[in-house]
Tab-separated table of C-alpha atoms in Angstrom:
chain	number	residue	atom	x	y	z
A	1	MET	CA	121.887	79.954	73.964
A	2	ALA	CA	124.497	78.249	76.064
A	3	THR	CA	125.803	79.852	78.800
A	4	ARG	CA	129.686	80.386	79.166
A	5	GLY	CA	131.249	80.493	83.164
A	6	PHE	CA	133.297	83.104	84.644
A	7	THR	CA	136.842	82.597	85.341
A	8	GLY	CA	138.738	85.507	84.665
A	9	ARG	CA	141.297	86.658	82.353
A	10	PRO	CA	141.842	83.962	79.511
A	11	PRO	CA	145.210	83.014	78.594
A	12	ALA	CA	146.770	84.648	75.576
A	13	ALA	CA	146.351	81.676	73.574
A	14	GLU	CA	142.670	81.869	73.706
A	15	ILE	CA	142.531	85.308	73.825
A	16	ARG	CA	143.866	85.303	70.253
A	17	GLU	CA	141.534	82.608	69.540
A	18	ARG	CA	138.866	84.557	70.661
A	19	LEU	CA	139.647	87.711	68.950
A	20	PRO	CA	138.156	88.481	65.309
A	21	PRO	CA	140.603	90.026	63.158
A	22	GLY	CA	141.798	93.693	64.204
A	23	GLN	CA	140.373	93.754	67.795
A	24	TYR	CA	141.714	94.119	71.034
A	25	LEU	CA	140.162	93.113	74.399
A	26	THR	CA	138.629	95.350	76.909
A	27	ASP	CA	137.716	94.894	80.472
A	28	ASP	CA	135.210	98.266	80.127
A	29	PHE	CA	131.843	98.305	78.568
A	30	PRO	CA	132.647	101.184	76.259
A	31	VAL	CA	129.501	103.501	75.186
A	32	LEU	CA	128.768	104.377	71.607
A	33	GLN	CA	125.753	105.823	70.339
A	34	MET	CA	125.004	108.319	67.796
A	35	GLY	CA	123.329	110.820	70.162
A	36	PRO	CA	121.682	111.416	73.414
A	37	THR	CA	120.784	109.126	75.724
A	38	PRO	CA	116.744	107.605	75.780
A	39	ARG	CA	115.311	107.522	78.896
A	40	VAL	CA	112.712	104.834	78.183
A	41	PRO	CA	109.984	104.192	80.957
A	42	THR	CA	109.034	100.452	81.029
A	43	GLU	CA	105.371	101.959	81.781
A	44	GLY	CA	103.831	102.469	78.415
A	45	TRP	CA	106.354	99.977	76.868
A	46	ARG	CA	105.812	98.225	73.943
A	47	PHE	CA	107.623	95.928	71.557
A	48	THR	CA	105.986	95.666	68.131
A	49	LEU	CA	106.453	93.076	65.118
A	50	ARG	CA	105.304	94.596	62.139
A	51	HIS	CA	105.536	93.879	58.512
A	52	GLY	CA	106.030	96.969	56.514
A	53	SER	CA	103.834	99.410	58.425
A	54	LYS	CA	101.406	96.439	59.591
A	55	PRO	CA	101.001	95.250	63.192
A	56	LEU	CA	101.872	91.479	63.537
A	57	ALA	CA	102.239	91.122	67.476
A	58	SER	CA	102.832	93.523	70.576
A	59	TRP	CA	104.105	93.091	74.040
A	60	THR	CA	103.730	95.298	76.745
A	61	TRP	CA	106.875	95.212	79.689
A	62	GLU	CA	105.066	92.650	81.942
A	63	GLU	CA	103.891	90.802	78.984
A	64	LEU	CA	107.442	90.178	77.703
A	65	GLN	CA	108.546	89.255	80.996
A	66	ALA	CA	106.230	86.540	81.559
A	67	LEU	CA	107.606	84.988	78.183
A	68	PRO	CA	109.781	81.927	78.009
A	69	ARG	CA	113.402	83.747	79.849
A	70	THR	CA	117.063	82.556	77.910
A	71	ARG	CA	120.562	83.053	79.290
A	72	TRP	CA	123.208	83.825	76.775
A	73	GLY	CA	126.927	83.935	77.628
A	74	GLY	CA	130.015	84.789	75.392
A	75	ASP	CA	131.861	87.626	73.499
A	76	ILE	CA	130.900	90.848	71.807
A	77	HIS	CA	132.615	92.467	69.165
A	78	CYS	CA	132.178	96.347	68.289
A	79	VAL	CA	133.203	97.585	65.110
A	80	THR	CA	135.263	100.382	66.539
A	81	LYS	CA	137.282	97.314	67.244
A	82	TRP	CA	136.918	96.805	70.949
A	83	SER	CA	135.891	93.523	72.140
A	84	LYS	CA	134.831	92.239	75.686
A	85	PHE	CA	134.726	88.375	76.504
A	86	ASP	CA	132.109	86.389	78.890
A	87	THR	CA	129.077	88.932	78.877
A	88	ALA	CA	126.104	87.817	80.473
A	89	TRP	CA	122.386	88.641	78.821
A	90	GLU	CA	119.267	87.500	79.507
A	91	GLY	CA	116.051	88.084	77.639
A	92	VAL	CA	113.549	86.760	75.140
A	93	THR	CA	114.594	85.141	72.057
A	94	LEU	CA	113.328	85.632	69.033
A	95	ASP	CA	111.905	82.349	68.245
A	96	ASP	CA	109.944	82.318	71.522
A	97	LEU	CA	108.531	86.099	70.505
A	98	LEU	CA	107.350	84.358	67.397
A	99	ALA	CA	105.973	81.094	68.708
A	100	ALA	CA	103.998	83.292	70.914
A	101	ALA	CA	102.777	85.171	68.466
A	102	GLY	CA	102.166	82.419	66.576
A	103	LEU	CA	103.767	83.328	63.718
A	104	GLU	CA	106.537	82.527	61.003
A	105	ALA	CA	108.769	84.991	59.754
A	106	PRO	CA	106.710	87.131	56.457
A	107	THR	CA	110.305	87.948	54.868
A	108	GLY	CA	113.738	87.489	55.256
A	109	PHE	CA	114.769	90.604	55.938
A	110	VAL	CA	113.769	93.067	59.219
A	111	LEU	CA	114.741	96.202	60.001
A	112	ALA	CA	115.083	97.265	64.106
A	113	GLU	CA	113.951	99.705	65.210
A	114	GLY	CA	114.896	101.784	68.457
A	115	HIS	CA	113.179	104.887	70.700
A	116	ASP	CA	115.876	107.149	69.039
A	117	ASP	CA	115.071	106.358	65.558
A	118	TYR	CA	118.121	104.287	65.289
A	119	THR	CA	117.358	101.503	62.693
A	120	THR	CA	119.728	98.346	61.431
A	121	ASN	CA	118.955	95.385	58.932
A	122	ILE	CA	119.665	92.011	59.585
A	123	PRO	CA	118.646	89.031	57.617
A	124	VAL	CA	116.234	86.589	59.351
A	125	PRO	CA	118.211	83.928	59.643
A	126	ASP	CA	120.515	85.631	61.870
A	127	LEU	CA	117.463	86.236	64.264
A	128	LEU	CA	116.542	82.597	64.282
A	129	GLY	CA	118.056	79.455	66.228
A	130	GLY	CA	118.715	80.890	69.248
A	131	LYS	CA	120.725	83.287	67.923
A	132	ALA	CA	119.185	86.457	69.015
A	133	MET	CA	116.901	87.883	71.868
A	134	VAL	CA	115.348	91.187	72.899
A	135	ALA	CA	117.819	91.402	76.160
A	136	THR	CA	116.426	93.114	79.314
A	137	LEU	CA	119.443	91.839	81.865
A	138	TYR	CA	122.940	92.312	81.470
A	139	ASP	CA	125.090	90.284	84.236
A	140	GLY	CA	122.043	89.641	86.326
A	141	ARG	CA	120.749	93.398	86.732
A	142	PRO	CA	118.625	95.615	84.350
A	143	ILE	CA	119.950	96.969	81.271
A	144	GLU	CA	121.339	100.253	82.074
A	145	PRO	CA	119.585	103.059	80.014
A	146	ASP	CA	123.570	103.915	78.198
A	147	HIS	CA	123.661	100.289	77.306
A	148	GLY	CA	120.360	99.978	75.762
A	149	GLY	CA	118.038	99.262	78.293
A	150	PRO	CA	115.346	98.825	79.273
A	151	ALA	CA	115.374	96.500	76.102
A	152	ARG	CA	117.877	95.512	73.347
A	153	LEU	CA	118.549	93.465	70.849
A	154	LEU	CA	121.296	90.961	71.474
A	155	VAL	CA	122.480	89.900	67.913
A	156	PRO	CA	126.413	88.499	69.540
A	157	HIS	CA	127.820	87.061	66.304
A	158	LEU	CA	127.344	90.157	64.180
A	159	TYR	CA	129.446	93.464	64.954
A	160	PHE	CA	127.547	95.336	68.183
A	161	TRP	CA	125.986	97.534	65.924
A	162	LYS	CA	123.519	95.179	65.012
A	163	SER	CA	122.343	94.738	68.490
A	164	ALA	CA	119.847	98.209	68.512
A	165	LYS	CA	119.620	99.757	71.823
A	166	TRP	CA	116.527	101.080	73.099
A	167	VAL	CA	114.987	98.830	70.617
A	168	LYS	CA	111.067	98.656	70.129
A	169	SER	CA	110.067	97.055	66.947
A	170	LEU	CA	111.159	94.445	64.592
A	171	ARG	CA	110.100	95.639	60.879
A	172	PHE	CA	110.139	92.573	58.415
A	173	THR	CA	110.721	93.994	55.051
A	174	GLU	CA	110.957	92.720	51.630
A	175	ARG	CA	114.399	93.401	50.811
A	176	ASP	CA	117.637	93.912	52.580
A	177	GLU	CA	117.126	97.581	53.224
A	178	ALA	CA	119.879	99.723	55.029
A	179	GLY	CA	119.705	101.004	58.050
A	180	PHE	CA	121.325	104.150	59.683
A	181	TRP	CA	124.668	103.147	59.685
A	182	GLU	CA	124.230	101.001	56.505
A	183	LEU	CA	123.257	104.409	54.909
A	184	ARG	CA	126.709	105.716	56.176
A	185	GLY	CA	128.698	103.411	54.671
A	186	TYR	CA	128.875	100.455	57.132
A	187	HIS	CA	128.688	97.252	55.979
A	188	MET	CA	125.333	95.560	55.071
A	189	TYR	CA	125.998	92.042	57.276
A	190	GLY	CA	128.971	92.762	59.796
A	191	ASP	CA	130.376	89.608	60.337
A	192	PRO	CA	133.484	90.140	62.561
A	193	TRP	CA	135.257	86.883	61.696
A	194	ARG	CA	135.557	88.401	58.180
A	195	GLU	CA	135.701	91.798	59.249
A	196	GLN	CA	132.948	93.121	57.780
A	197	ARG	CA	133.341	96.452	58.860
A	198	PHE	CA	132.548	98.768	55.997
A	199	THR	CA	130.878	98.810	52.151
A	200	GLY	CA	133.619	96.913	50.193
A	201	ASP	CA	135.201	94.834	53.213
């Protein structure tokens, strides 16, 4: 994953090029979620890969920190139409998690599962090749609970609801199963550049 430098607010022409359709640029980091913020201690925390109900691999917080670390810098886009440029994240890519477990993805889809019982679906190709990570740092510091800490999924090329907060597991599924917001009318894929906000877009 490439790291973008921080150079201040970009010129207007660059903003237009980097903003997907229907988005506006914000310097804030809005907090949006479906319920109260979970407070998830790192003591006893685990991240698990599962195939259906079968556990494939699992890491404690300390074990996750010992895996290869990757930094990613770039833009994120929320389905509620805000975009934030030049964000900086660090964590463990899904490629490195699978390598550490000695696994290949057993199916073509996953459901990301959070400690708040939130779920969201993602095709496996959108998690591999350096496209996604379990992030534990934002802007060089531990991710705050309001933004999904201690660990959140980061899939920055899709609308940000796909980057599940407080992530605890990825469950490989045999088919593309709708998650929480997808069952409520959000798009099954969620490409910001194609403005895939809702079913039918």
